[in-house]
Short mmCIF file of C-alpha atoms and ligand atoms in Angstrom, two decimals:
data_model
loop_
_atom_site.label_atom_id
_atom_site.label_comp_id
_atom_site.label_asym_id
_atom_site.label_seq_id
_atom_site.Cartn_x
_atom_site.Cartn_y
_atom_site.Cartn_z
CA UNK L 1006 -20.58 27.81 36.90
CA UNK L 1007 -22.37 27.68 33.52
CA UNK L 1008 -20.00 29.13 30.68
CA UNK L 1009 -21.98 28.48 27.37
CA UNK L 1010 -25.88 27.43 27.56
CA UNK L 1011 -27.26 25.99 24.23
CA UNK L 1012 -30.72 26.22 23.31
CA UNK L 1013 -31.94 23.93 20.27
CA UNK L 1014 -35.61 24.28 19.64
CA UNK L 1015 -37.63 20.91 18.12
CA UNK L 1016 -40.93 21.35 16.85
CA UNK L 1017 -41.48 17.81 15.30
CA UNK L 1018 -38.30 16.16 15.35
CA UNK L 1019 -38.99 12.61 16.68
CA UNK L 1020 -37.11 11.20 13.59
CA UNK L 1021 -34.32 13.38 14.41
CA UNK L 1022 -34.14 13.62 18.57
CA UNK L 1023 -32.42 10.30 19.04
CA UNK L 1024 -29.52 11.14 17.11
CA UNK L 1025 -29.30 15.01 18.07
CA UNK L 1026 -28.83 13.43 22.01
CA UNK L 1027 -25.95 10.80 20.64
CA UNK L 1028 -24.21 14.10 18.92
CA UNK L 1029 -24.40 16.45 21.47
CA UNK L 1030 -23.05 13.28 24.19
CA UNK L 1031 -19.98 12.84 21.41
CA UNK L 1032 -19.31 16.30 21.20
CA UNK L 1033 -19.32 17.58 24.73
CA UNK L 1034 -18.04 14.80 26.43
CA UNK L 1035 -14.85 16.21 28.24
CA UNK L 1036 -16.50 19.75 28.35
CA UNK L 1037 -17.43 20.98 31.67
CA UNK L 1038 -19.21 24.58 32.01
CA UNK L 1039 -21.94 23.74 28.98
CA UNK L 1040 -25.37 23.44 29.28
CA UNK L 1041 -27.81 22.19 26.26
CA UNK L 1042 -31.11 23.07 26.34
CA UNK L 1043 -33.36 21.44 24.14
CA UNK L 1044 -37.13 22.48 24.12
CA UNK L 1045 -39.78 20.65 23.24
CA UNK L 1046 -41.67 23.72 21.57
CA UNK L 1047 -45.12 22.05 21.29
CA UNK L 1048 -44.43 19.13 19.55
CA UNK L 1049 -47.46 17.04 18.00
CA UNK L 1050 -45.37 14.07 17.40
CA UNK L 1051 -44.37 11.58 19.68
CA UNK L 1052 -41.48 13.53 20.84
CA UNK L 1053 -42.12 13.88 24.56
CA UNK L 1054 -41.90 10.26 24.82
CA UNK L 1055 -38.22 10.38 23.11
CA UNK L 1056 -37.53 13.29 25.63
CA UNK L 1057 -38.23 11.87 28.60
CA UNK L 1058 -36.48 8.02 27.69
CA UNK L 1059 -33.32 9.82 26.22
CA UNK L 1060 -32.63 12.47 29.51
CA UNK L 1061 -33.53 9.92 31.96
CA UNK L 1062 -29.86 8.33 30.72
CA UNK L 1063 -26.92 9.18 32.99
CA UNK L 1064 -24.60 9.97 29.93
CA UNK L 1065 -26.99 12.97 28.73
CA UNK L 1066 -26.77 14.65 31.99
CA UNK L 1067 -25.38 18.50 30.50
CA UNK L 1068 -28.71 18.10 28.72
CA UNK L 1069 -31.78 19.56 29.88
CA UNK L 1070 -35.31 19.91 28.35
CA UNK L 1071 -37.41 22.97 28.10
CA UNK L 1072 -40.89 21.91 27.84
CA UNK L 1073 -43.20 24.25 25.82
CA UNK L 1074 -46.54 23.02 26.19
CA UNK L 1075 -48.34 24.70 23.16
CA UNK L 1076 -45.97 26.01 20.14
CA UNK L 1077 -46.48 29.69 19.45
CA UNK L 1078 -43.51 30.07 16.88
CA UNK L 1079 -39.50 29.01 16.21
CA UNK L 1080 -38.69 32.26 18.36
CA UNK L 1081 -41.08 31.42 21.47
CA UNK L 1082 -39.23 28.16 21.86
CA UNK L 1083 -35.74 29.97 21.66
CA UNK L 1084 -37.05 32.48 24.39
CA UNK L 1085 -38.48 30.20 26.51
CA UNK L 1086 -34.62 28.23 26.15
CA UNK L 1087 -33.16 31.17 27.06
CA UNK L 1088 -35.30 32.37 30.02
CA UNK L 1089 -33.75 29.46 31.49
CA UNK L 1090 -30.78 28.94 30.83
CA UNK L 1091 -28.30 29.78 33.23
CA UNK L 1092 -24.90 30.40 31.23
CA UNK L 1093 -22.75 33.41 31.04
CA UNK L 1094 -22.87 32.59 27.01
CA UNK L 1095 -25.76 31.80 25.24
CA UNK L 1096 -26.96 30.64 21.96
CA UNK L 1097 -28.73 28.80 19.39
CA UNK L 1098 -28.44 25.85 16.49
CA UNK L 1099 -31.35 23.97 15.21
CA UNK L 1100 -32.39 20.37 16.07
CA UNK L 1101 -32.83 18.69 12.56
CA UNK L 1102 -29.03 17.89 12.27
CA UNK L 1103 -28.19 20.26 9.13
CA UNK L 1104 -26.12 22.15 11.47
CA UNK L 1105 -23.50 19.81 13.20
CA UNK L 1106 -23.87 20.58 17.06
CA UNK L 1107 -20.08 20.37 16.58
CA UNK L 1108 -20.43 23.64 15.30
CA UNK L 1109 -21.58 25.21 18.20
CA UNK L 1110 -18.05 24.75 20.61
CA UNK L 1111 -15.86 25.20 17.42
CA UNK L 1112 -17.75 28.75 17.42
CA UNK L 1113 -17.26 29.34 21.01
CA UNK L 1114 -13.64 28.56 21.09
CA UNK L 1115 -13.90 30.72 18.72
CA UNK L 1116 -16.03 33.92 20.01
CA UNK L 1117 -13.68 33.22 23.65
CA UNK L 1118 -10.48 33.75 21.33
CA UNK L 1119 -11.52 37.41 20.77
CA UNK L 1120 -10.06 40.13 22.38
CA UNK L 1121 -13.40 41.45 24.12
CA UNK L 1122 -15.76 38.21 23.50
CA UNK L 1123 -18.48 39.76 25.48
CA UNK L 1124 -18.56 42.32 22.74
CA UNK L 1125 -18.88 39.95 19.87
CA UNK L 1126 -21.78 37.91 18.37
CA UNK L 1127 -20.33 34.61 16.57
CA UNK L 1128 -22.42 33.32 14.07
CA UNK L 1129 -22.41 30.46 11.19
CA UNK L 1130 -22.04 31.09 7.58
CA UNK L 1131 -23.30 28.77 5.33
CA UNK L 1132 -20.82 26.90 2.51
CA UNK L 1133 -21.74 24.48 -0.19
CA UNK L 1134 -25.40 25.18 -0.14
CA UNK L 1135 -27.86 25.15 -3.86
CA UNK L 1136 -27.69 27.16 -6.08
CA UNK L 1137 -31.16 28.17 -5.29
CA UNK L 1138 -30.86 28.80 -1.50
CA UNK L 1139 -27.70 30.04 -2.19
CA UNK L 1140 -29.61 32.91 -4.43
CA UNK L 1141 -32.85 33.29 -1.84
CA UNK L 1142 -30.38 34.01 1.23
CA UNK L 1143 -28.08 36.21 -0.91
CA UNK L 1144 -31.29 38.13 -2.03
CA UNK L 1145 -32.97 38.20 1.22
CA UNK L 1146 -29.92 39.45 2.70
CA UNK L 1147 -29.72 42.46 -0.03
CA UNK L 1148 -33.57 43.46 0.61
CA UNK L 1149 -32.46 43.67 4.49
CA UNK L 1150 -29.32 45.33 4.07
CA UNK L 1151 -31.25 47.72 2.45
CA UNK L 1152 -34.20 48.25 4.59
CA UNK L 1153 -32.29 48.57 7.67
CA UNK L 1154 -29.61 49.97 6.21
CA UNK L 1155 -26.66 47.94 7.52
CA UNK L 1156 -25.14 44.76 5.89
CA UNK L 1157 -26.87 41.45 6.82
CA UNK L 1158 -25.96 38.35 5.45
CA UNK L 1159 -26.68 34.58 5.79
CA UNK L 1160 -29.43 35.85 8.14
CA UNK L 1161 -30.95 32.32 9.24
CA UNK L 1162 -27.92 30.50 9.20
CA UNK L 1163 -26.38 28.68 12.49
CA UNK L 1164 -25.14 28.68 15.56
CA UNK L 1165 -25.51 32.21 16.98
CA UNK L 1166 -23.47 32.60 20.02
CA UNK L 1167 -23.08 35.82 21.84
CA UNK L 1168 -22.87 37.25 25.77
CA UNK L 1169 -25.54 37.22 28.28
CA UNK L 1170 -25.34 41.42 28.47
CA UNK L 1171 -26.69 41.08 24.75
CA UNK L 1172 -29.56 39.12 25.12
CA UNK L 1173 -30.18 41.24 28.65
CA UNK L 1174 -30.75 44.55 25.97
CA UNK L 1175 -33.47 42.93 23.84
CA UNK L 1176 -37.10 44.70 23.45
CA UNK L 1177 -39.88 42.58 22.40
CA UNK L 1178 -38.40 39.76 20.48
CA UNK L 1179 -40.22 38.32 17.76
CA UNK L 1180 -41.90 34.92 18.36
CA UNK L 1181 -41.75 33.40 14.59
CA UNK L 1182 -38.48 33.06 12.55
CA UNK L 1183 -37.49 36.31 12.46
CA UNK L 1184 -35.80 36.32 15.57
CA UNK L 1185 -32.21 35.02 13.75
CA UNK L 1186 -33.22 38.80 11.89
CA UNK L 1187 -33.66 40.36 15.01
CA UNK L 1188 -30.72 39.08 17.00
CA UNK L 1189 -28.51 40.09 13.98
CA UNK L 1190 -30.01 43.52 13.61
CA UNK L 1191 -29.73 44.49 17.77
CA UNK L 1192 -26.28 42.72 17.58
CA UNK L 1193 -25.77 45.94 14.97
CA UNK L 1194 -27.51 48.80 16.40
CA UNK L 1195 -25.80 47.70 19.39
CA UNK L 1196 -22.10 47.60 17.96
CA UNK L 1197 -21.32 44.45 18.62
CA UNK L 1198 -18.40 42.73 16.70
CA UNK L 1199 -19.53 39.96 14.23
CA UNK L 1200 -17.18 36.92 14.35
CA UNK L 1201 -17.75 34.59 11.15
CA UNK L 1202 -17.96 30.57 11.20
CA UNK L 1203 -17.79 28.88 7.77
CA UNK L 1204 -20.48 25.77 8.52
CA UNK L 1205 -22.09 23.18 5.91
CA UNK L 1206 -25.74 22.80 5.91
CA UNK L 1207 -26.41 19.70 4.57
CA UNK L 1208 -30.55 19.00 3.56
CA UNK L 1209 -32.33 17.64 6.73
CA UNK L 1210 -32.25 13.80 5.87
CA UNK L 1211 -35.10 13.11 8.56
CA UNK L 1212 -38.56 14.81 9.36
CA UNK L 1213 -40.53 17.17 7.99
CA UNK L 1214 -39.13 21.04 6.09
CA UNK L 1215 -41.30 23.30 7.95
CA UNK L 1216 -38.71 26.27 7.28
CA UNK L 1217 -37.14 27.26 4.38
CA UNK L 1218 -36.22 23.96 3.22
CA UNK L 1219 -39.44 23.72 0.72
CA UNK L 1220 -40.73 26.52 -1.96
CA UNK L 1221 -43.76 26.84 -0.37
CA UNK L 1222 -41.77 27.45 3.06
CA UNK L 1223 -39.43 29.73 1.22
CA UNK L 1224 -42.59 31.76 -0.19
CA UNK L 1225 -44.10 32.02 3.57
CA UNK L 1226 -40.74 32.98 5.02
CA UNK L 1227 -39.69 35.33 2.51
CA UNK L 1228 -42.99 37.04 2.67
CA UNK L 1229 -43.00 37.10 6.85
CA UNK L 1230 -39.12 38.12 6.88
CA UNK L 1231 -40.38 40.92 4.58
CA UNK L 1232 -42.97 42.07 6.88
CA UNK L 1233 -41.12 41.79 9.39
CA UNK L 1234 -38.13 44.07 8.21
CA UNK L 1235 -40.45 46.94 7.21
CA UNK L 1236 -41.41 46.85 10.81
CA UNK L 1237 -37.99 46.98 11.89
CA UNK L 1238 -37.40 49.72 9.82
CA UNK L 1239 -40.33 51.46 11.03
CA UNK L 1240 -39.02 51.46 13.94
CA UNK L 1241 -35.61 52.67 13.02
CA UNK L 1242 -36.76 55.63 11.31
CA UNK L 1243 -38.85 56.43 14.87
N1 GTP J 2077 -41.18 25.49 11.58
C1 GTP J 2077 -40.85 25.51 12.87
N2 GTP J 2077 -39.64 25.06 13.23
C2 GTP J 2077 -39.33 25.08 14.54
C3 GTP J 2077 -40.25 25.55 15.51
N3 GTP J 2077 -39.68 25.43 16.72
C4 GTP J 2077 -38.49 24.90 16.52
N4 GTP J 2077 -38.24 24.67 15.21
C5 GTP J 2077 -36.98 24.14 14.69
O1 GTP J 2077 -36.37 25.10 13.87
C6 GTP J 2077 -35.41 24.47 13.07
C7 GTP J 2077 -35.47 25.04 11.69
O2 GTP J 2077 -36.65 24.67 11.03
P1 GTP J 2077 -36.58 23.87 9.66
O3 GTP J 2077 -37.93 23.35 9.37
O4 GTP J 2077 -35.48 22.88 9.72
O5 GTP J 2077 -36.23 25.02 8.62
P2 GTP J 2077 -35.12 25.01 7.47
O6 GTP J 2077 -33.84 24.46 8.00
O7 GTP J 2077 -35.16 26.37 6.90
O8 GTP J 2077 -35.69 24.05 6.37
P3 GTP J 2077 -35.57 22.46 6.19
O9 GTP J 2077 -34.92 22.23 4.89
O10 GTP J 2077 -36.96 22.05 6.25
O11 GTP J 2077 -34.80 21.87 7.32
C8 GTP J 2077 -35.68 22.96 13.17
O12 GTP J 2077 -34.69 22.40 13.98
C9 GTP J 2077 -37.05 22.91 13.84
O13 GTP J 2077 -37.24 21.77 14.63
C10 GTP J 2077 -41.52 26.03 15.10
O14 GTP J 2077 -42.34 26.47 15.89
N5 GTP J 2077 -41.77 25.99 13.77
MG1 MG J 2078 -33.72 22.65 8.79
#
């Protein structure tokens, strides 16, 4: 039986794939029950190649890959991980290292040390960030709190761990990088308990900042996450 599936989507992380593989061997190596799913979410780089050599070995065989031929977003590549993964728990971390996939099974000890884990949605709070990401998340998480009316903090911050019933109650997911705003928001309207994780997030040291790891990327994903929460709380107020 699967206990915990991990997905980790990649868009573009050649530079970073080789090492991900050699963490997540260190890490779950004497773990039985886990499943990591990494998906290749329409990578232009030569990461298929890295893919297929690192899987092939016997000592990554918990790890699986989810290929996504043509990327249609951050989210898309989670949902396709999920759609197959096969564990009771599921969840998410990203691929470019700044969250240790250490992280992950120090948050699921966690979330399984609850008294009703099924009803509970671990997730990662950021530490020792900048001063200005520090001041981006805290405002973005003020403007949502607000919209939507319920207190949401460290919104894109990793893992996110939570029971198979939760994902199961989902209505049309978002396919961009909103969905850490949706799966935070449901997690709410649904009552679930939120179970805290301090984590670092260190800057990515290889590949490209396609997120909000540039100004530019903050600009776009402040604007999107903006959009996106007045259409949440269109919703709500239906
Ligand atoms: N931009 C982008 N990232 C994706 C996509 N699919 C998966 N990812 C992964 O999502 C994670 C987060 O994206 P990042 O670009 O690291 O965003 P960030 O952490 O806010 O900013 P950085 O400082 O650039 O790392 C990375 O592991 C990406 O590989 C996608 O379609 N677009
Ligand atoms: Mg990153």
């Amino acid at each position: 039986v699967t206990q915990l599936s991990i997905i980790v989507p990649c868009y573009n992380e050649a530079g970073n794939l080789e090492k991900l593989f050699a963490r997540f061997r260190e890490v779950l190596s004497g773990r039985e029950g886990v499943e990591v799913l990494l998906v290749n979410n329409g990578s232009k780089d030569d990461s298929a190649a890295i893919f297929a050599r690192e899987v092939a070995k016997p000592e990554h065989h918990q790890i699986r890959v989810v290929d996504v031929p043509v990327n249609q977003g951050y989210g898309y590549g989670i949902l396709q991980g999920l759609k197959a993964a096969q564990g009771d728990y599921l969840g998410w971390t990203h691929a470019d290292l700044q969250t240790d996939p250490k992280d992950v099974f120090i948050g699921f000890d966690k979330l399984l040390q609850q008294q009703e884990p099924h009803k509970c949605i671990l997730r990662g709070r950021r530490s020792g960030r900048g001063m200005l990401d520090v001041f981006f998340t805290w405002g973005m998480g003020l403007i949502a709190s607000w919209l939507l009316k319920t207190r949401l903090a460290d919104i894109n911050a990793q893992p996110k761990i939570f029971h198979r019933s939760f994902y199961d109650s989902w209505v049309e997911p978002p396919y961009d990088f909103s969905l850490d705003l949706f799966a935070l928001y449901r997690a709410k309207q649904k009552g679930l308990q939120f179970i805290e994780q301090t984590v670092k997030f260190p800057p990515r040291k290889a590949g490209e900042a396609k997120g909000g790891g540039s100004l530019k990327g903050k600009y776009k994903l402040t604007k999107r996450t903006l959009n996106y929460m007045r259409e949440l709380s269109r919703k709500v107020k239906k």
